[in-house]
GROMACS .gro file of C-alpha atoms in nm:
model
  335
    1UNK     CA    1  11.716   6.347  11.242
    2UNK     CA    2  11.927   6.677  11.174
    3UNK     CA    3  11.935   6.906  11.430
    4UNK     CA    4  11.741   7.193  11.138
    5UNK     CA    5  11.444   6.960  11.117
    6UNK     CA    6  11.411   6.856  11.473
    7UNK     CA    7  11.366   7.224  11.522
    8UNK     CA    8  11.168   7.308  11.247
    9UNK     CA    9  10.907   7.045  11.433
   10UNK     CA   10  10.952   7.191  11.741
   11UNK     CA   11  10.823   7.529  11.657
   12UNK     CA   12  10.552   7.357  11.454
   13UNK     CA   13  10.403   7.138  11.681
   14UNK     CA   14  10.158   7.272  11.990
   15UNK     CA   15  10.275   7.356  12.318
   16UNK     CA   16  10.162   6.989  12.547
   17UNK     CA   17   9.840   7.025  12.649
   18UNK     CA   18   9.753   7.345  12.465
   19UNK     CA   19   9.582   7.190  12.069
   20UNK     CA   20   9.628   7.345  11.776
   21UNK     CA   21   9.657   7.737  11.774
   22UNK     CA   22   9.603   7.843  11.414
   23UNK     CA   23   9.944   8.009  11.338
   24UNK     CA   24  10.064   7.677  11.403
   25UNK     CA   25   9.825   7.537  11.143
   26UNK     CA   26   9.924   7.815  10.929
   27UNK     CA   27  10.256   7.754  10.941
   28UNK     CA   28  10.241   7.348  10.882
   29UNK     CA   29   9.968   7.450  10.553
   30UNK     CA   30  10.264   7.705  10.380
   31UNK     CA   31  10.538   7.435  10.403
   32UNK     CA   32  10.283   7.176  10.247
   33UNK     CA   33  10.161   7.411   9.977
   34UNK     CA   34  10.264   7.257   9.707
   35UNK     CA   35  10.107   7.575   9.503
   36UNK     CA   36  10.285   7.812   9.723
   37UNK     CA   37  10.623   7.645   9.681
   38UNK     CA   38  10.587   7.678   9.308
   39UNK     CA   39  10.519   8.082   9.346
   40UNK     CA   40  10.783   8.135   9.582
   41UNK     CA   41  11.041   7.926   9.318
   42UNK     CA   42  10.952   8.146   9.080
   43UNK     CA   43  10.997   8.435   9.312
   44UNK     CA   44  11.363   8.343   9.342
   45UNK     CA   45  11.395   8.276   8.943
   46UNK     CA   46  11.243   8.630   8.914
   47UNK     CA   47  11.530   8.744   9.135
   48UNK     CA   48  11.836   8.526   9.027
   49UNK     CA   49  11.707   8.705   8.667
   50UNK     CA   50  11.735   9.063   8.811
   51UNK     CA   51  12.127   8.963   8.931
   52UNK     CA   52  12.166   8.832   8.621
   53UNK     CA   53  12.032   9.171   8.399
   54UNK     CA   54  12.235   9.348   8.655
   55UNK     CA   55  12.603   9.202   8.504
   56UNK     CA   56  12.741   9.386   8.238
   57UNK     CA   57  12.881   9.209   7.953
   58UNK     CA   58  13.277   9.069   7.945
   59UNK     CA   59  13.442   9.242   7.709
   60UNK     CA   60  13.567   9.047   7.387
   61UNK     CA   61  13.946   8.949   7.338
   62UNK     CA   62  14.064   8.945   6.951
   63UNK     CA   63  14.406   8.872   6.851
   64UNK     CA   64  14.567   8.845   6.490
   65UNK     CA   65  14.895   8.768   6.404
   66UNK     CA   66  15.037   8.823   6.039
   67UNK     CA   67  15.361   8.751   5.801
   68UNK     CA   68  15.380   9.023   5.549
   69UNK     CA   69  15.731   8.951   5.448
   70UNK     CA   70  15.860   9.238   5.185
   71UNK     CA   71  16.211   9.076   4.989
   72UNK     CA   72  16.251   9.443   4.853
   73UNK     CA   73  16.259   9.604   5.252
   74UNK     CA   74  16.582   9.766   5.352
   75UNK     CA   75  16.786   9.672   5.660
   76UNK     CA   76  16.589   9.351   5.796
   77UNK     CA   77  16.249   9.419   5.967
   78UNK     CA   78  16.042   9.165   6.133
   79UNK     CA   79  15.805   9.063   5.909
   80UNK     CA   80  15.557   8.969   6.154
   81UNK     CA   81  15.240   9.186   6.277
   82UNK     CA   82  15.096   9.088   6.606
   83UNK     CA   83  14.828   9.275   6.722
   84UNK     CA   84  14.526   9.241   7.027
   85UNK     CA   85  14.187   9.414   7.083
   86UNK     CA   86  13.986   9.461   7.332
   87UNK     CA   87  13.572   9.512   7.235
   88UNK     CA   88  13.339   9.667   7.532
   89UNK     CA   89  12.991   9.670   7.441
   90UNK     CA   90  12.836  10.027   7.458
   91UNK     CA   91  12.419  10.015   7.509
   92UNK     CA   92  12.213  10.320   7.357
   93UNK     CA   93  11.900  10.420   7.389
   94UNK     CA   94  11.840  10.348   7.738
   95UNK     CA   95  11.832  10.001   7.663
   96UNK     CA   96  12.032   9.856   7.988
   97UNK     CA   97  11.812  10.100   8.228
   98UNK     CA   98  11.503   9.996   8.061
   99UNK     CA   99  11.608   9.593   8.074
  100UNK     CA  100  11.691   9.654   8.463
  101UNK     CA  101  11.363   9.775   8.531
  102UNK     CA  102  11.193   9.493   8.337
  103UNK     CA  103  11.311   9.247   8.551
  104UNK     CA  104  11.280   9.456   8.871
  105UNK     CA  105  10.898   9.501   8.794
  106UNK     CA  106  10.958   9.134   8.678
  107UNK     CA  107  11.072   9.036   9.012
  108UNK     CA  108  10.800   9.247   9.207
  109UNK     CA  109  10.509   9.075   9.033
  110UNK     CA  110  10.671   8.716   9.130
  111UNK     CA  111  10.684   8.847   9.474
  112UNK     CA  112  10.316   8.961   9.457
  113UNK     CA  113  10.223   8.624   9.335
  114UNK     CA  114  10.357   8.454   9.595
  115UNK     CA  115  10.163   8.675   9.858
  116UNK     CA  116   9.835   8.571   9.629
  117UNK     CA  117   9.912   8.237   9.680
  118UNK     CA  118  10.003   8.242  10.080
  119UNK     CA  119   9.621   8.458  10.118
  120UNK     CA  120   9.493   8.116   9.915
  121UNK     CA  121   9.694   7.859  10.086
  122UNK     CA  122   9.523   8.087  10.427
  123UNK     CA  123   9.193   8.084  10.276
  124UNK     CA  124   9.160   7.716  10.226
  125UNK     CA  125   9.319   7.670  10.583
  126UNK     CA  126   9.000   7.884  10.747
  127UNK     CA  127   8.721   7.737  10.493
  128UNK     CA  128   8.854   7.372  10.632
  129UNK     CA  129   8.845   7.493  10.960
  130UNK     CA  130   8.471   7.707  10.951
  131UNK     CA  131   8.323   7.337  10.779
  132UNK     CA  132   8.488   7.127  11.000
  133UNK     CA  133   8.362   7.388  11.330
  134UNK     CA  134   8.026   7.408  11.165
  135UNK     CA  135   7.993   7.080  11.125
  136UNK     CA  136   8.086   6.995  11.451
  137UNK     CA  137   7.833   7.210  11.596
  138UNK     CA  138   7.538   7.104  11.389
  139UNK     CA  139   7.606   6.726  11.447
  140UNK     CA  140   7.609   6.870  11.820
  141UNK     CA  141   7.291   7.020  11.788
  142UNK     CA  142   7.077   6.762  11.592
  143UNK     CA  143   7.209   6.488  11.849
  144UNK     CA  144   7.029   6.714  12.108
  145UNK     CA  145   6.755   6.768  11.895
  146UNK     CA  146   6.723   6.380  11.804
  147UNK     CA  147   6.723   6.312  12.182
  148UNK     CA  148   6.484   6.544  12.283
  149UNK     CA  149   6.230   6.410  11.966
  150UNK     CA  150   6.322   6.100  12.072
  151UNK     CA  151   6.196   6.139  12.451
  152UNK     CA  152   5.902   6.327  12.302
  153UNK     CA  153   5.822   6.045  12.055
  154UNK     CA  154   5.817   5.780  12.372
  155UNK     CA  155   5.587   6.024  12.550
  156UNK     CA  156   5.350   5.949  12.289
  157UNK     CA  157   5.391   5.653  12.252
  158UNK     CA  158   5.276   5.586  12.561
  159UNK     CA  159   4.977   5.844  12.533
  160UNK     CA  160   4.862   5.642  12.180
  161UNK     CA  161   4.898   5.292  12.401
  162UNK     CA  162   4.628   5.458  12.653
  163UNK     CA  163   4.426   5.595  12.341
  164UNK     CA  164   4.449   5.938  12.390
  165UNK     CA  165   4.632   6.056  12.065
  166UNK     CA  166   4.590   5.998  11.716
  167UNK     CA  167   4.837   5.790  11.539
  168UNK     CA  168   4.874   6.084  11.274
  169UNK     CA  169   5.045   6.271  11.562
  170UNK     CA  170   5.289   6.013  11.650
  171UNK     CA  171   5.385   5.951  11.288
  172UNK     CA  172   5.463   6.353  11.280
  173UNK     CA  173   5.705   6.318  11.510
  174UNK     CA  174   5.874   5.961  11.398
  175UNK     CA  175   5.921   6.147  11.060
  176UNK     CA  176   6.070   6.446  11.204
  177UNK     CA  177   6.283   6.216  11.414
  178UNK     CA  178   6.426   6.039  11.099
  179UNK     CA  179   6.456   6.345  10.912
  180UNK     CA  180   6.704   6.481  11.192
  181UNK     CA  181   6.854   6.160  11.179
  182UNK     CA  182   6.939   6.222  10.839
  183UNK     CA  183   7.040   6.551  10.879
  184UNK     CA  184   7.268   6.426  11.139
  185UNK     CA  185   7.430   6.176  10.952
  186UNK     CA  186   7.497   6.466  10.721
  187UNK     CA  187   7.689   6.641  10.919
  188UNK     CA  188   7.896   6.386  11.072
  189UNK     CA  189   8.007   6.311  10.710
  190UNK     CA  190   8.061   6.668  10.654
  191UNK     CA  191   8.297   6.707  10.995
  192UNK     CA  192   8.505   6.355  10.865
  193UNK     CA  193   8.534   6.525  10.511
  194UNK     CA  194   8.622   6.864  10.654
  195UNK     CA  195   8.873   6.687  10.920
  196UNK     CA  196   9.023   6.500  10.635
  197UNK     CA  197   9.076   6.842  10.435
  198UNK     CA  198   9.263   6.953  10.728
  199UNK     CA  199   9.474   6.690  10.757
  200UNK     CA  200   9.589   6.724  10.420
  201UNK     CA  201   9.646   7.097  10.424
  202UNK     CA  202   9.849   7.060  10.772
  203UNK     CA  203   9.999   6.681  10.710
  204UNK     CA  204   9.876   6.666  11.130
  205UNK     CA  205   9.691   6.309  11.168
  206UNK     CA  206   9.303   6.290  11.182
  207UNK     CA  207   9.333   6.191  11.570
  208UNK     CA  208   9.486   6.477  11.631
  209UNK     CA  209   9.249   6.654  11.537
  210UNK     CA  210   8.982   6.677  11.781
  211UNK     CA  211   8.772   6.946  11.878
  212UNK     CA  212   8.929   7.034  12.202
  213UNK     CA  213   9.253   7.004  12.025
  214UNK     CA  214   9.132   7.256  11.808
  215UNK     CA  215   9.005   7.433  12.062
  216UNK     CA  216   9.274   7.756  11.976
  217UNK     CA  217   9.249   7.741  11.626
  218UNK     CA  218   8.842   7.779  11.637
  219UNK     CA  219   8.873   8.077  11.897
  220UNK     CA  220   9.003   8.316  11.593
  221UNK     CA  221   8.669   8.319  11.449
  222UNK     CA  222   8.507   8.400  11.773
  223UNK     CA  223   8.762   8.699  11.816
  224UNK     CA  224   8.709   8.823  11.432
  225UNK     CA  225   8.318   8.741  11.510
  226UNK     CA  226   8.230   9.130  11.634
  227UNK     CA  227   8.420   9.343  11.333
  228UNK     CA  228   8.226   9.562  11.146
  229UNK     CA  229   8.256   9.519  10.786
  230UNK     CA  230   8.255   9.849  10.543
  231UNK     CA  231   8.008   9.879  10.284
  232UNK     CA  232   8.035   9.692  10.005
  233UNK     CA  233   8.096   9.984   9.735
  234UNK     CA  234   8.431  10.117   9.971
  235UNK     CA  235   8.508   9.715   9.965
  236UNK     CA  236   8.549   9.662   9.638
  237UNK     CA  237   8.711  10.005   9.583
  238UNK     CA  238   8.993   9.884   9.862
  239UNK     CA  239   9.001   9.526   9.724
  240UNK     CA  240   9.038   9.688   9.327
  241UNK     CA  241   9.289   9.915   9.431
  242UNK     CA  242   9.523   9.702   9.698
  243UNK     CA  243   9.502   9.341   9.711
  244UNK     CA  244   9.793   9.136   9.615
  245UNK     CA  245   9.657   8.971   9.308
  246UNK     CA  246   9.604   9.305   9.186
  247UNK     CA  247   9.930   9.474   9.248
  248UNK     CA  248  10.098   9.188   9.085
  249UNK     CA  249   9.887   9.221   8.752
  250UNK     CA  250  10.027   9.610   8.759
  251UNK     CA  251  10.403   9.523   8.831
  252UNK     CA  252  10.336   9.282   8.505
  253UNK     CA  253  10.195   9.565   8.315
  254UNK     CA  254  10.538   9.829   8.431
  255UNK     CA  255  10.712   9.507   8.301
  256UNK     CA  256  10.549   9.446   7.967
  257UNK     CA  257  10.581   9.848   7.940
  258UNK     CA  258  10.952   9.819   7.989
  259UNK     CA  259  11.014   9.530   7.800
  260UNK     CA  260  10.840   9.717   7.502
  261UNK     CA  261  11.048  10.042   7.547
  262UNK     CA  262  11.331   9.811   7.567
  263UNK     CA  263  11.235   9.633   7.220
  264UNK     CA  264  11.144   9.994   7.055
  265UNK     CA  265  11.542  10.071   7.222
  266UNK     CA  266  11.658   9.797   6.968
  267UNK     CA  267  11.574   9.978   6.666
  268UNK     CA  268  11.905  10.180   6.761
  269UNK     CA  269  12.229   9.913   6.713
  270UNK     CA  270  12.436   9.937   6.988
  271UNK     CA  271  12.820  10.023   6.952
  272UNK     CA  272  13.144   9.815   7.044
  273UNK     CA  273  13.431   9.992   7.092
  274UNK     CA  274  13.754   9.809   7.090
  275UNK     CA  275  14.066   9.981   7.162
  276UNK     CA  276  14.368   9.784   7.085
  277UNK     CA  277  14.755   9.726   7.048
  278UNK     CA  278  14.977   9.645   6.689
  279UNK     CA  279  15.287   9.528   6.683
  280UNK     CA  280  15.366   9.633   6.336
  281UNK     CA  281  15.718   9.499   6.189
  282UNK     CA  282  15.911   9.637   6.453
  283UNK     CA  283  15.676   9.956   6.492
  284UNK     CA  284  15.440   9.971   6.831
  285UNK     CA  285  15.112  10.134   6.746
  286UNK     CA  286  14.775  10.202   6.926
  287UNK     CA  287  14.440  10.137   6.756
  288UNK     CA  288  14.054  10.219   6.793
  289UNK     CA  289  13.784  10.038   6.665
  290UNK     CA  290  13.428  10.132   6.628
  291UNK     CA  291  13.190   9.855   6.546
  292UNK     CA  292  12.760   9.850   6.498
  293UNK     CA  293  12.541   9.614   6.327
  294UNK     CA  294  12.351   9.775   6.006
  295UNK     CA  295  12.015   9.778   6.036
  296UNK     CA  296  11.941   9.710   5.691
  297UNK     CA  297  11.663   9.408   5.686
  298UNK     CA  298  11.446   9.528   5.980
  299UNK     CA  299  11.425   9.754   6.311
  300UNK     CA  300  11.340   9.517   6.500
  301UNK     CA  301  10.945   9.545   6.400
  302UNK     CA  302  10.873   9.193   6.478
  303UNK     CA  303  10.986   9.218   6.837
  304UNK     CA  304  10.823   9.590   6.866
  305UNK     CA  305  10.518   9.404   6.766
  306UNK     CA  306  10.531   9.163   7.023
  307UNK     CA  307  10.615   9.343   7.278
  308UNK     CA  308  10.332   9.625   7.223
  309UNK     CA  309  10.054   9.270   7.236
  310UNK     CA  310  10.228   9.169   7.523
  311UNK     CA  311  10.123   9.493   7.724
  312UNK     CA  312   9.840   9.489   7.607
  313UNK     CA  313   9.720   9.153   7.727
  314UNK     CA  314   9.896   9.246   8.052
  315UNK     CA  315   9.694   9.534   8.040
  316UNK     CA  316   9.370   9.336   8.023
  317UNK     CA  317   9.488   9.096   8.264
  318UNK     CA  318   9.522   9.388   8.538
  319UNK     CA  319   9.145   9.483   8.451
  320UNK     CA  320   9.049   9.162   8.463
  321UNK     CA  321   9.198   9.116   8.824
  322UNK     CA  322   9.039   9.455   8.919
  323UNK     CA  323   8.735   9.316   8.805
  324UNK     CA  324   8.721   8.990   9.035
  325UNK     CA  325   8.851   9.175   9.340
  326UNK     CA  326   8.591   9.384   9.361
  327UNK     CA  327   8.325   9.157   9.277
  328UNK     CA  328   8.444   8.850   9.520
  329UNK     CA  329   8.463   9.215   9.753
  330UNK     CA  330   8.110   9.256   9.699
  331UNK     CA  331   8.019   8.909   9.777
  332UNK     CA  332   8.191   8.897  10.093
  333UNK     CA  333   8.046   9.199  10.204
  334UNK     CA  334   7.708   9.035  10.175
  335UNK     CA  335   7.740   8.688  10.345
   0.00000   0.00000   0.00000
């Protein structure tokens, strides 16, 4: 084992004797994520694009050589013409500053996304844990339930042997008895479910996690138990305005809106100016080129087009996103 991974388990598995704490469980569920992995790889290809919009183009090398031999010349003159250029691209329009902040609002919204995705990889992480701590606790409390039905069941049992209770009575209590028997079987399925979940989220073995060795991790909820949550209109209002999800929809939206300015840019041909040297039968001369395409067919409509939809479905997307944060907002605040 490297001496990188046999760290990396060292900081990720509990202190002896201590359980599970759940940044520890945290940490083990974001280098599982398979999810998460994907957003933060496309984090890095939003960045690696950013470096890449950043690099200005190599300039373009032409050379031409000619024989333009003249019998009828006086004296002897070479009759070769050599020449070399040199063509820098020249962007108008503001199309390099808008392409730059494309992929900066590009690279903001992959970042955003991958915050979405950590909150959901921590979201599942505390759902596992609340079923598998509820469930624990019910099974807890129906097996002291079952044994106290089951002590009062014998008691009259004993009290319908002597004839001194109906048997309607005693078949009361046998049902209840079997329906918390039922109820507990529930539960235990629910806590080997809800441990399994776990176990897949954190890759930690089911043995290992027991409730004492969970212990830590299930003291978080009894620490968040006491906050006071704000009403549920200033909830959704926070959650519409600032949650990750929705800050990433908005960076896509500045990045659809630059991508369009950068498309309606195009409808201006950029220059390329090429300044140069000619060897010209014996004669050294300097030379200046000035090159643009003609926009004769189009101006770049199609694209324009495009471009314009684009924002506008990023547009609806960042509604959309407003829209579920501050309903799921509202939820929470009533639960």
């Amino acid at each position: 084992m490297g001496a990188l991974a046999a760290l990396a388990l060292a900081v990720l598995a509990p202190c002896a004797g201590a359980g599970w704490d759940f940044s520890a469980l945290q940490a083990r569920a974001f280098a599982r994520d398979p999810e998460l992995a994907v957003a933060e790889a496309g984090w890095r290809t939003a960045r690696a694009e950013v470096a890449r919009v950043r690099q200005y183009p190599n300039p373009r090398l032409k050379a031409q050589g000619q024989n333009s031999a003249d019998p009828s010349a006086v004296g002897d003159p070479s009759p070769w013409v050599y020449g070399a250029e040199l063509e820098f691209q020249i962007f108008t329009a503001g199309k390099r500053r808008d392409a730059l902040r494309a992929a900066a609002d590009g690279a903001e919204a992959a970042r955003l996304a991958a915050v979405s995705e950590r909150w959901r990889a921590r979201r599942r992480l505390r759902v596992a844990l609340v079923r598998l701590d509820f469930s624990g606790r019910s099974a807890a409390a129906l097996g002291r339930e079952i044994e106290a039905l089951s002590d009062y069941a014998r008691t009259l049992a004993r009290r319908r042997s002597a004839g001194a209770l109906p048997m309607s009575e005693v078949l009361q209590v046998d049902l209840a008895l079997n329906q918390a028997r039922l109820a507990l079987a529930g539960a235990l399925a629910r806590r080997d479910e809800s441990r399994l979940e776990l176990s897949f989220l954190t890759g930690i073995p089911q043995e290992e996690l027991s409730a004492d060795a969970l212990a830590p991790a299930f003291a978080v909820f009894e620490s968040t138990a006491g906050l006071a949550i704000p009403a549920a209109a200033r909830l959704a209002e926070t959650a519409a305005a600032g949650r990750s999800d929705v800050l990433a929809a908005a960076a896509n939206l500045a990045a659809a809106q630059a991508a369009l300015s950068r498309e309606s840019a195009d409808r201006y041909p950029d220059l390329a100016a090429a300044p140069g040297y000619l060897w010209d039968q014996g004669q050294r001369k300097a030379t200046l080129s000035l090159s643009l395409p003609l926009p004769l067919f189009n101006l770049n409509g199609g694209a324009i087009v495009r471009a314009r939809a684009g924002r506008d479905e990023a547009r609806a997307r960042l509604a959309a996103a407003k829209a579920r944060a501050a309903r799921e907002a509202e939820l929470a605040a009533l639960r």
